[in-house]
Short mmCIF file of C-alpha atoms in Angstrom, two decimals:
data_model
loop_
_atom_site.label_atom_id
_atom_site.label_comp_id
_atom_site.label_asym_id
_atom_site.label_seq_id
_atom_site.Cartn_x
_atom_site.Cartn_y
_atom_site.Cartn_z
CA MET A 4 4.77 27.73 71.64
CA GLU A 5 7.07 25.39 69.71
CA PHE A 6 8.78 24.39 72.98
CA LEU A 7 5.40 23.75 74.63
CA MET A 8 4.15 21.62 71.71
CA GLY A 9 7.39 19.64 71.74
CA PHE A 10 7.06 19.05 75.48
CA VAL A 11 3.44 17.87 75.16
CA SER A 12 4.37 15.61 72.23
CA ASP A 13 7.20 14.01 74.21
CA VAL A 14 5.01 13.45 77.27
CA LEU A 15 2.36 11.74 75.14
CA SER A 16 4.74 9.64 73.06
CA VAL A 17 7.24 8.46 75.70
CA PRO A 18 5.63 5.66 77.76
CA ALA A 19 7.87 6.19 80.81
CA VAL A 20 7.02 9.88 81.03
CA LEU A 21 3.32 9.26 80.40
CA VAL A 22 3.11 6.69 83.20
CA GLY A 23 5.17 8.95 85.47
CA LEU A 24 2.72 11.79 84.82
CA VAL A 25 -0.23 9.55 85.75
CA ALA A 26 1.56 8.49 88.94
CA LEU A 27 2.36 12.14 89.76
CA LEU A 28 -1.24 13.26 89.30
CA GLY A 29 -2.57 10.29 91.25
CA LEU A 30 -0.31 10.94 94.20
CA LEU A 31 -1.10 14.66 94.14
CA PHE A 32 -4.85 13.95 94.06
CA GLN A 33 -4.40 11.75 97.14
CA LYS A 34 -2.51 14.60 98.85
CA LYS A 35 0.47 12.40 99.59
CA PRO A 36 3.57 13.95 101.23
CA ALA A 37 6.11 15.46 98.85
CA SER A 38 8.57 12.63 99.54
CA ASP A 39 5.99 10.02 98.48
CA VAL A 40 5.08 12.01 95.36
CA ILE A 41 8.71 12.30 94.26
CA SER A 42 9.50 8.68 95.09
CA GLY A 43 6.40 7.20 93.46
CA THR A 44 6.75 9.29 90.31
CA LEU A 45 10.43 8.50 89.81
CA LYS A 46 9.98 4.80 90.58
CA SER A 47 7.18 4.58 88.00
CA ILE A 48 9.41 6.19 85.38
CA LEU A 49 12.38 4.06 86.42
CA GLY A 50 10.29 0.91 86.15
CA PHE A 51 9.44 1.68 82.53
CA VAL A 52 13.02 2.66 81.72
CA ILE A 53 14.22 -0.63 83.22
CA LEU A 54 11.55 -2.54 81.29
CA SER A 55 12.53 -0.76 78.06
CA GLY A 56 16.20 -1.50 78.70
CA GLY A 57 15.39 -5.18 79.10
CA ALA A 58 13.33 -5.13 75.90
CA THR A 59 16.27 -3.56 74.06
CA MET A 60 18.54 -6.35 75.31
CA LEU A 61 16.02 -8.92 74.10
CA GLN A 62 15.63 -7.32 70.69
CA GLY A 63 19.39 -6.92 70.29
CA ALA A 64 19.93 -10.65 70.78
CA LEU A 65 17.01 -11.58 68.51
CA ASP A 66 18.33 -9.29 65.77
CA TYR A 67 21.23 -11.71 65.32
CA MET A 68 18.94 -14.72 65.11
CA GLY A 69 17.04 -13.50 62.05
CA PRO A 70 20.06 -13.25 59.70
CA LEU A 71 21.43 -16.58 60.97
CA LEU A 72 18.14 -18.33 60.14
CA GLU A 73 17.90 -16.61 56.76
CA ILE A 74 21.44 -17.63 55.78
CA GLY A 75 21.35 -21.09 57.32
CA PHE A 76 17.91 -22.24 56.19
CA GLY A 77 17.32 -20.01 53.16
CA ILE A 78 14.32 -18.34 54.80
CA ARG A 79 13.44 -15.24 52.77
CA GLY A 80 10.35 -13.07 52.75
CA VAL A 81 8.75 -10.17 54.59
CA VAL A 82 9.66 -9.82 58.27
CA PRO A 83 6.97 -8.09 60.40
CA ASN A 84 8.39 -5.16 62.34
CA ASN A 85 6.16 -2.50 63.91
CA GLU A 86 8.97 -0.02 64.50
CA ALA A 87 10.25 -0.22 60.92
CA ILE A 88 6.94 0.41 59.21
CA VAL A 89 5.98 3.21 61.60
CA ALA A 90 9.34 4.92 60.96
CA ILE A 91 8.67 4.77 57.21
CA ALA A 92 5.12 6.06 57.63
CA GLN A 93 6.25 9.05 59.68
CA GLN A 94 8.17 10.46 56.73
CA THR A 95 4.88 11.45 55.07
CA LEU A 96 2.23 11.09 57.81
CA GLY A 97 3.90 12.54 60.89
CA THR A 98 1.42 15.37 61.51
CA GLN A 99 -1.68 13.22 61.05
CA THR A 100 -0.24 10.55 63.35
CA ALA A 101 0.54 13.07 66.10
CA LEU A 102 -2.93 14.62 65.96
CA ILE A 103 -4.68 11.23 66.00
CA MET A 104 -2.59 10.18 68.99
CA VAL A 105 -3.32 13.32 71.03
CA PHE A 106 -7.06 13.35 70.35
CA GLY A 107 -7.18 9.57 70.67
CA LEU A 108 -5.90 9.85 74.23
CA ILE A 109 -8.67 12.36 74.96
CA ALA A 110 -11.23 10.04 73.34
CA ASN A 111 -9.92 7.22 75.57
CA LEU A 112 -10.78 9.26 78.67
CA VAL A 113 -14.22 10.16 77.28
CA PHE A 114 -15.10 6.57 76.38
CA ALA A 115 -13.81 5.32 79.74
CA ARG A 116 -15.98 7.92 81.47
CA VAL A 117 -19.26 7.27 79.60
CA THR A 118 -19.07 3.49 78.99
CA PRO A 119 -18.64 0.55 81.38
CA PHE A 120 -15.13 -0.01 79.96
CA LYS A 121 -13.10 1.80 82.61
CA TYR A 122 -9.60 1.44 81.17
CA ILE A 123 -6.90 4.05 80.66
CA PHE A 124 -4.48 2.81 78.00
CA LEU A 125 -0.93 3.67 79.10
CA THR A 126 1.19 1.82 76.54
CA GLY A 127 2.39 4.92 74.73
CA HIS A 128 4.34 3.29 71.91
CA HIS A 129 1.41 1.09 70.90
CA THR A 130 -0.88 4.12 70.95
CA PHE A 131 1.59 5.81 68.60
CA PHE A 132 1.82 2.72 66.35
CA MET A 133 -1.97 2.44 66.04
CA ALA A 134 -2.22 6.17 65.29
CA ALA A 135 0.35 5.69 62.51
CA LEU A 136 -1.57 2.73 61.07
CA LEU A 137 -4.86 4.62 61.13
CA SER A 138 -3.38 7.71 59.49
CA ALA A 139 -1.95 5.50 56.73
CA VAL A 140 -4.97 3.34 55.94
CA LEU A 141 -7.52 6.14 56.33
CA GLY A 142 -5.42 8.36 54.07
CA THR A 143 -5.30 5.62 51.44
CA ALA A 144 -9.09 5.27 51.71
CA GLY A 145 -9.40 8.92 50.69
CA LEU A 146 -9.89 10.69 54.01
CA ASP A 147 -7.87 13.80 54.76
CA GLY A 148 -7.80 16.89 56.96
CA TRP A 149 -10.19 17.11 59.89
CA LEU A 150 -12.20 14.07 58.74
CA LEU A 151 -9.13 11.83 58.87
CA VAL A 152 -8.08 13.11 62.30
CA LEU A 153 -11.59 12.90 63.78
CA THR A 154 -12.27 9.40 62.46
CA GLY A 155 -8.82 8.11 63.42
CA SER A 156 -9.00 9.62 66.92
CA LEU A 157 -12.41 8.12 67.69
CA ILE A 158 -11.37 4.70 66.41
CA LEU A 159 -8.14 4.87 68.42
CA GLY A 160 -9.94 5.96 71.60
CA GLY A 161 -12.49 3.18 71.13
CA LEU A 162 -9.78 0.55 70.69
CA MET A 163 -8.04 1.81 73.83
CA VAL A 164 -11.04 0.81 75.96
CA LEU A 165 -12.36 -2.15 73.93
CA MET A 166 -9.15 -4.17 73.75
CA PRO A 167 -8.41 -4.09 77.51
CA ALA A 168 -12.08 -4.99 78.06
CA LEU A 169 -11.77 -7.97 75.69
CA ALA A 170 -8.75 -9.28 77.61
CA SER A 171 -10.13 -8.43 81.05
CA PRO A 172 -11.78 -11.75 82.07
CA TYR A 173 -8.63 -13.70 81.24
CA MET A 174 -6.33 -10.99 82.59
CA ASP A 175 -7.98 -11.33 85.99
CA GLN A 176 -7.16 -15.05 85.90
CA VAL A 177 -3.58 -14.33 84.87
CA THR A 178 -2.88 -11.79 87.62
CA GLY A 179 -5.19 -13.08 90.32
CA GLY A 180 -7.05 -9.76 90.35
CA ALA A 181 -3.99 -7.53 90.77
CA GLY A 182 -5.89 -4.43 89.60
CA VAL A 183 -4.13 -3.93 86.26
CA ALA A 184 -5.44 -4.41 82.73
CA LEU A 185 -3.67 -5.30 79.50
CA GLY A 186 -2.96 -2.40 77.17
CA HIS A 187 -1.34 -3.99 74.12
CA PHE A 188 -2.58 -4.26 70.55
CA GLY A 189 -2.09 -7.99 70.25
CA THR A 190 -5.24 -8.58 72.30
CA VAL A 191 -7.23 -10.55 69.72
CA GLY A 192 -4.49 -13.19 69.81
CA TYR A 193 -4.44 -13.24 73.62
CA TRP A 194 -8.23 -13.52 73.83
CA LEU A 195 -8.17 -16.34 71.27
CA SER A 196 -5.44 -18.14 73.22
CA GLY A 197 -7.41 -17.84 76.46
CA THR A 198 -10.57 -19.10 74.75
CA ILE A 199 -8.73 -22.06 73.19
CA GLY A 200 -7.20 -22.83 76.59
CA LYS A 201 -10.66 -23.21 78.11
CA LEU A 202 -11.67 -25.62 75.36
CA VAL A 203 -8.65 -27.91 75.27
CA GLY A 204 -7.13 -27.95 78.75
CA ASN A 205 -7.43 -27.65 82.50
CA ARG A 206 -6.08 -24.56 84.23
CA GLU A 207 -5.10 -26.68 87.25
CA ASP A 208 -2.55 -28.42 85.00
CA SER A 209 -0.41 -25.26 84.94
CA LEU A 210 3.01 -25.23 83.34
CA GLU A 211 4.24 -23.33 86.38
CA LYS A 212 3.55 -26.32 88.68
CA TYR A 213 5.62 -28.88 86.85
CA GLN A 214 8.40 -30.35 88.98
CA PHE A 215 11.65 -31.20 87.25
CA PRO A 216 13.80 -34.21 88.22
CA LYS A 217 16.31 -33.40 90.96
CA GLY A 218 19.16 -33.18 88.49
CA LEU A 219 17.20 -30.61 86.48
CA GLN A 220 15.82 -28.49 89.32
CA PHE A 221 17.74 -25.49 87.99
CA PHE A 222 15.18 -25.38 85.14
CA ARG A 223 12.70 -24.02 87.68
CA GLU A 224 14.65 -20.78 87.54
CA SER A 225 13.20 -19.12 84.47
CA VAL A 226 16.38 -17.18 83.67
CA ILE A 227 18.49 -20.39 83.64
CA ALA A 228 15.92 -22.27 81.55
CA THR A 229 15.70 -19.37 79.11
CA SER A 230 19.50 -19.21 78.81
CA LEU A 231 19.80 -22.91 77.97
CA VAL A 232 16.91 -22.96 75.48
CA MET A 233 18.19 -19.85 73.69
CA PHE A 234 21.76 -21.23 73.66
CA ILE A 235 20.52 -24.33 71.84
CA MET A 236 18.54 -22.20 69.37
CA PHE A 237 21.48 -19.86 68.68
CA LEU A 238 23.88 -22.78 68.31
CA ILE A 239 21.61 -24.55 65.80
CA ALA A 240 21.15 -21.31 63.82
CA SER A 241 24.92 -20.63 63.89
CA LEU A 242 25.79 -24.15 62.75
CA ALA A 243 23.26 -23.90 59.92
CA ALA A 244 24.63 -20.51 58.82
CA GLY A 245 28.20 -21.79 58.94
CA ASN A 246 31.30 -20.64 60.79
CA ALA A 247 32.26 -17.96 58.24
CA GLU A 248 28.88 -16.19 58.39
CA THR A 249 28.71 -16.48 62.18
CA LEU A 250 32.17 -14.92 62.47
CA ARG A 251 31.07 -12.09 60.18
CA LEU A 252 27.89 -11.36 62.15
CA SER A 253 29.59 -11.70 65.54
CA GLY A 254 32.61 -9.56 64.66
CA GLY A 255 35.00 -12.50 64.77
CA GLN A 256 33.73 -14.17 67.95
CA ASN A 257 33.92 -17.94 68.33
CA MET A 258 30.62 -19.66 67.49
CA LEU A 259 30.17 -21.26 70.92
CA VAL A 260 31.05 -18.08 72.78
CA PHE A 261 28.81 -16.01 70.50
CA SER A 262 25.87 -18.38 70.99
CA LEU A 263 26.38 -18.44 74.75
CA MET A 264 26.67 -14.66 75.07
CA GLN A 265 23.58 -13.97 72.96
CA ALA A 266 21.63 -16.55 74.96
CA VAL A 267 22.57 -15.11 78.34
CA THR A 268 22.05 -11.57 77.03
CA PHE A 269 18.54 -12.57 76.03
CA ALA A 270 17.92 -14.20 79.41
CA GLY A 271 19.37 -11.14 81.16
CA GLY A 272 16.92 -9.01 79.19
CA VAL A 273 14.07 -11.18 80.44
CA ALA A 274 15.25 -10.73 84.04
CA VAL A 275 15.49 -6.96 83.60
CA VAL A 276 11.98 -6.82 82.09
CA LEU A 277 10.56 -8.78 85.03
CA TYR A 278 12.22 -6.46 87.54
CA GLY A 279 10.92 -3.38 85.74
CA VAL A 280 7.40 -4.82 85.63
CA ARG A 281 7.39 -5.48 89.37
CA MET A 282 8.51 -1.92 90.05
CA ILE A 283 5.76 -0.49 87.81
CA ILE A 284 3.04 -2.59 89.45
CA ASN A 285 4.19 -1.68 92.95
CA GLU A 286 4.07 2.05 92.16
CA ILE A 287 1.52 2.71 89.42
CA VAL A 288 -1.44 0.77 90.84
CA PRO A 289 -1.64 2.61 94.19
CA ALA A 290 -0.85 5.96 92.53
CA PHE A 291 -3.38 5.40 89.75
CA LYS A 292 -6.23 5.16 92.23
CA GLY A 293 -6.11 8.88 92.96
CA PHE A 294 -6.09 9.82 89.28
CA ALA A 295 -8.87 7.36 88.48
CA ASP A 296 -11.11 8.49 91.31
CA ILE A 297 -11.09 12.06 89.97
CA VAL A 298 -11.10 11.59 86.18
CA VAL A 299 -12.62 8.15 85.61
CA PRO A 300 -13.87 6.52 88.83
CA ASP A 301 -13.22 2.76 89.14
CA SER A 302 -10.87 2.73 86.18
CA LYS A 303 -7.84 0.46 85.72
CA PRO A 304 -4.46 1.23 84.16
CA ALA A 305 -3.92 -0.80 80.96
CA LEU A 306 -0.22 -1.64 80.66
CA ASP A 307 2.16 -3.32 78.19
CA CYS A 308 2.17 -7.11 77.68
CA PRO A 309 5.33 -7.85 79.77
CA ILE A 310 3.17 -6.95 82.76
CA THR A 311 1.97 -10.58 82.53
CA PHE A 312 5.41 -12.21 82.47
CA PRO A 313 6.10 -12.46 86.23
CA TYR A 314 2.88 -14.43 86.73
CA ALA A 315 3.91 -17.33 84.47
CA PRO A 316 7.55 -17.13 83.31
CA THR A 317 7.67 -20.76 82.10
CA SER A 318 4.57 -20.16 79.99
CA VAL A 319 6.25 -17.14 78.39
CA LEU A 320 9.16 -19.28 77.18
CA VAL A 321 6.91 -22.11 75.97
CA GLY A 322 4.56 -19.62 74.30
CA PHE A 323 7.45 -17.98 72.45
CA ILE A 324 8.82 -21.27 71.09
CA VAL A 325 5.41 -22.68 70.11
CA SER A 326 4.23 -19.40 68.54
CA PHE A 327 7.44 -19.31 66.49
CA LEU A 328 6.77 -22.88 65.34
CA GLY A 329 3.29 -21.74 64.29
CA GLY A 330 4.96 -18.98 62.30
CA LEU A 331 7.27 -21.49 60.58
CA VAL A 332 4.35 -23.74 59.65
CA SER A 333 2.47 -20.73 58.30
CA MET A 334 5.48 -19.64 56.26
CA PHE A 335 5.66 -22.98 54.44
CA ILE A 336 1.89 -23.00 53.83
CA MET A 337 2.08 -19.49 52.35
CA GLY A 338 4.83 -20.60 50.00
CA LEU A 339 2.70 -23.54 48.84
CA VAL A 340 -0.53 -21.57 48.23
CA GLY A 341 1.10 -18.51 46.66
CA LEU A 342 0.53 -15.96 49.46
CA PRO A 343 3.24 -13.43 50.36
CA VAL A 344 5.75 -15.28 52.54
CA ILE A 345 5.92 -13.93 56.09
CA VAL A 346 9.15 -14.83 57.86
CA PRO A 347 8.50 -15.33 61.60
CA GLY A 348 9.72 -12.23 63.40
CA LEU A 349 11.37 -13.27 66.65
CA VAL A 350 10.42 -10.06 68.47
CA PRO A 351 6.63 -10.33 67.91
CA HIS A 352 6.70 -14.07 68.54
CA PHE A 353 8.51 -13.56 71.84
CA PHE A 354 6.36 -10.75 73.21
CA VAL A 355 3.03 -11.65 71.61
CA GLY A 356 3.58 -15.42 71.56
CA GLY A 357 4.88 -15.39 75.13
CA THR A 358 1.84 -13.46 76.33
CA ALA A 359 -0.46 -15.82 74.42
CA GLY A 360 1.22 -18.67 76.29
CA VAL A 361 0.48 -16.96 79.60
CA PHE A 362 -3.21 -16.51 78.68
CA GLY A 363 -3.56 -20.07 77.41
CA ASN A 364 -1.94 -21.43 80.57
CA ALA A 365 -4.22 -19.32 82.79
CA THR A 366 -7.33 -20.94 81.31
CA GLY A 367 -6.11 -24.34 80.10
CA GLY A 368 -2.79 -25.10 81.75
CA ARG A 369 -0.13 -26.89 79.75
CA ARG A 370 -2.37 -27.81 76.81
CA GLY A 371 -3.91 -24.34 76.72
CA ALA A 372 -0.52 -22.64 76.62
CA ILE A 373 0.72 -24.82 73.76
CA ALA A 374 -2.47 -24.77 71.66
CA GLY A 375 -3.16 -21.07 72.27
CA ALA A 376 0.36 -19.93 71.45
CA PHE A 377 0.50 -22.11 68.30
CA VAL A 378 -2.76 -20.66 66.99
CA ASN A 379 -1.47 -17.17 67.86
CA GLY A 380 1.63 -17.84 65.73
CA ILE A 381 -0.58 -18.78 62.79
CA LEU A 382 -2.89 -15.81 63.37
CA ILE A 383 -0.19 -13.12 63.36
CA SER A 384 1.52 -14.72 60.36
CA PHE A 385 -1.54 -14.88 58.11
CA GLY A 386 -2.77 -11.53 59.45
CA ALA A 387 0.51 -9.96 58.34
CA ALA A 388 0.15 -11.56 54.89
CA PHE A 389 -3.42 -10.33 54.39
CA LEU A 390 -2.46 -6.82 55.56
CA LEU A 391 0.40 -6.56 53.04
CA PRO A 392 -1.74 -5.55 50.02
CA THR A 393 -3.15 -2.57 51.92
CA LEU A 394 0.30 -1.45 53.06
CA GLY A 395 1.79 -2.17 49.63
CA ALA A 396 -0.55 0.41 48.15
CA LEU A 397 1.15 2.91 50.46
CA GLY A 398 4.60 1.94 49.27
CA PHE A 399 5.37 -0.14 52.38
CA ALA A 400 5.62 -3.50 50.61
CA ASN A 401 8.77 -4.72 52.40
CA THR A 402 7.48 -4.82 55.96
CA THR A 403 4.24 -5.07 57.91
CA PHE A 404 2.79 -5.01 61.42
CA GLY A 405 3.46 -8.05 63.61
CA ASP A 406 0.60 -7.86 66.16
CA ALA A 407 -2.96 -9.07 65.65
CA ASP A 408 -4.92 -5.90 66.45
CA PHE A 409 -2.95 -3.76 63.99
CA GLN A 410 -3.53 -6.40 61.35
CA LEU A 411 -7.25 -6.72 62.02
CA VAL A 412 -7.86 -2.95 62.05
CA GLY A 413 -5.74 -2.40 58.94
CA ILE A 414 -7.52 -5.14 56.99
CA LEU A 415 -10.98 -3.92 58.09
CA VAL A 416 -10.35 -0.25 57.31
CA GLY A 417 -8.64 -1.12 54.04
CA GLY A 418 -11.55 -3.38 53.03
CA ILE A 419 -14.18 -0.72 53.77
CA GLY A 420 -12.05 1.84 51.96
CA ASN A 421 -12.01 -0.35 48.85
CA LEU A 422 -15.74 -1.08 49.13
CA PHE A 423 -16.71 2.62 49.22
CA LYS A 424 -13.77 3.98 47.24
CA GLY A 425 -14.11 7.66 46.34
CA SER A 426 -16.64 8.38 49.14
CA PRO A 427 -14.62 9.48 52.18
CA TYR A 428 -17.65 10.65 54.19
CA VAL A 429 -19.39 7.31 53.64
CA ILE A 430 -16.24 5.45 54.69
CA ALA A 431 -15.96 7.53 57.87
CA ALA A 432 -19.65 7.04 58.65
CA VAL A 433 -19.45 3.26 58.17
CA LEU A 434 -16.33 2.93 60.34
CA LEU A 435 -17.77 5.05 63.15
CA ALA A 436 -21.10 3.20 62.94
CA ILE A 437 -19.23 -0.10 63.41
CA LEU A 438 -17.38 1.39 66.41
CA ALA A 439 -20.63 2.68 67.93
CA ALA A 440 -22.33 -0.69 67.41
CA ILE A 441 -19.49 -2.54 69.14
CA LEU A 442 -19.54 -0.11 72.08
CA ILE A 443 -23.35 -0.38 72.41
CA VAL A 444 -23.40 -4.18 72.19
CA GLY A 445 -20.49 -4.36 74.61
CA THR A 446 -22.25 -2.04 77.06
CA VAL A 447 -25.49 -4.04 76.95
CA THR A 448 -23.59 -7.33 77.34
CA HIS A 449 -21.57 -5.92 80.22
CA LYS A 450 -24.68 -4.71 82.05
CA GLY A 451 -26.38 -8.07 81.51
CA SER A 452 -23.33 -9.85 82.89
CA ARG A 453 -23.23 -7.60 85.96
CA ALA A 454 -26.97 -8.14 86.54
CA GLY A 455 -26.48 -11.91 86.32
CA GLN A 456 -23.62 -11.78 88.82
CA LYS A 457 -25.73 -9.79 91.29
CA ALA A 458 -28.65 -12.19 90.90
CA ALA A 459 -26.36 -15.13 91.54
#
């Protein structure tokens, strides 16, 4: 039994295995030949492993940038890091998190079946992170036992269909109707970026169309452009930190060589991520059809945010830089008004800011990408600051979540918990009533939109 539970836990918590399982079931439901089943399943898993490897390369390079900026510019404060806070939370909330995740996945299937929001959320690590957040904030609000697990699971399952639905109109513009949805809990920021893009720009003025002068044509290759931009950023950070500190962090490597190697490592990580994403799309979308037709007809797989990167690689780079600038501006404002200072985390600003740039560009071109990503940088910075008091009550005062949806859910649940403190059943009822209201309003709105489209 222990072996079986461990196996199930690993399948549900490892994104590559979870996506591989969906591909396997889809291919089996379509009665594909054994060779196709084996090939499609392994390629789906390999695509996620490749993507994860690229993400590790990216994060490894960015991990050097943070200390260089802190030393060179005296930037000190709380750095958002999803992995760090989840690791701390698991020391006391591991069981509750696991149960919320398992039953949340089941709730995802149920909601996808009975509502118009036909999305199966396949980003396993974000499912795990949200389960950890919910177990923490619901526990602090006074819920425990079956009430905590039931409430957390239903909220998680609801978010797993609502967030892809929120991003869906803009995601179709990003991918050109490729048949995939976005399954990443930074969706409020992406939706906001797409909405801002519509207001301030013109999608025909896309960043991806800009022609560089002949002498700079190599900038059209996203990997080369990324290498050069990151080299400049690393060199500035290294110069600010000083040669002695750079030598210490780099293990004695020359400053120029260190900056160059971290820049090209980062760019190499981007290239690996893009390759992994293409492999996933090529395999999971056709395989998913069989699974969806049986379990949830007409459903779409909701996948991690790098799934958008191949569609607008220049926008990813611009979104990252501009979102980070938004984080820097926010940091100085926080220092002036007395809020907890949130140091811009390079990992969330790259992945979340880059995706916000893609969404802004899809709806508003160059202006949309810049304005949307900048607002996203401000949003995830102030969201992290406002979430800190709730997490501080749990003993997690030194770190916080870096993505908008975690922040929004944590602040909302924490606020309701404080409002009805000491009444766990009331808190659960209020939270589930809010979820039900959102699902009902969303369903009515969706049906009205479909009716309008048919009439047109």
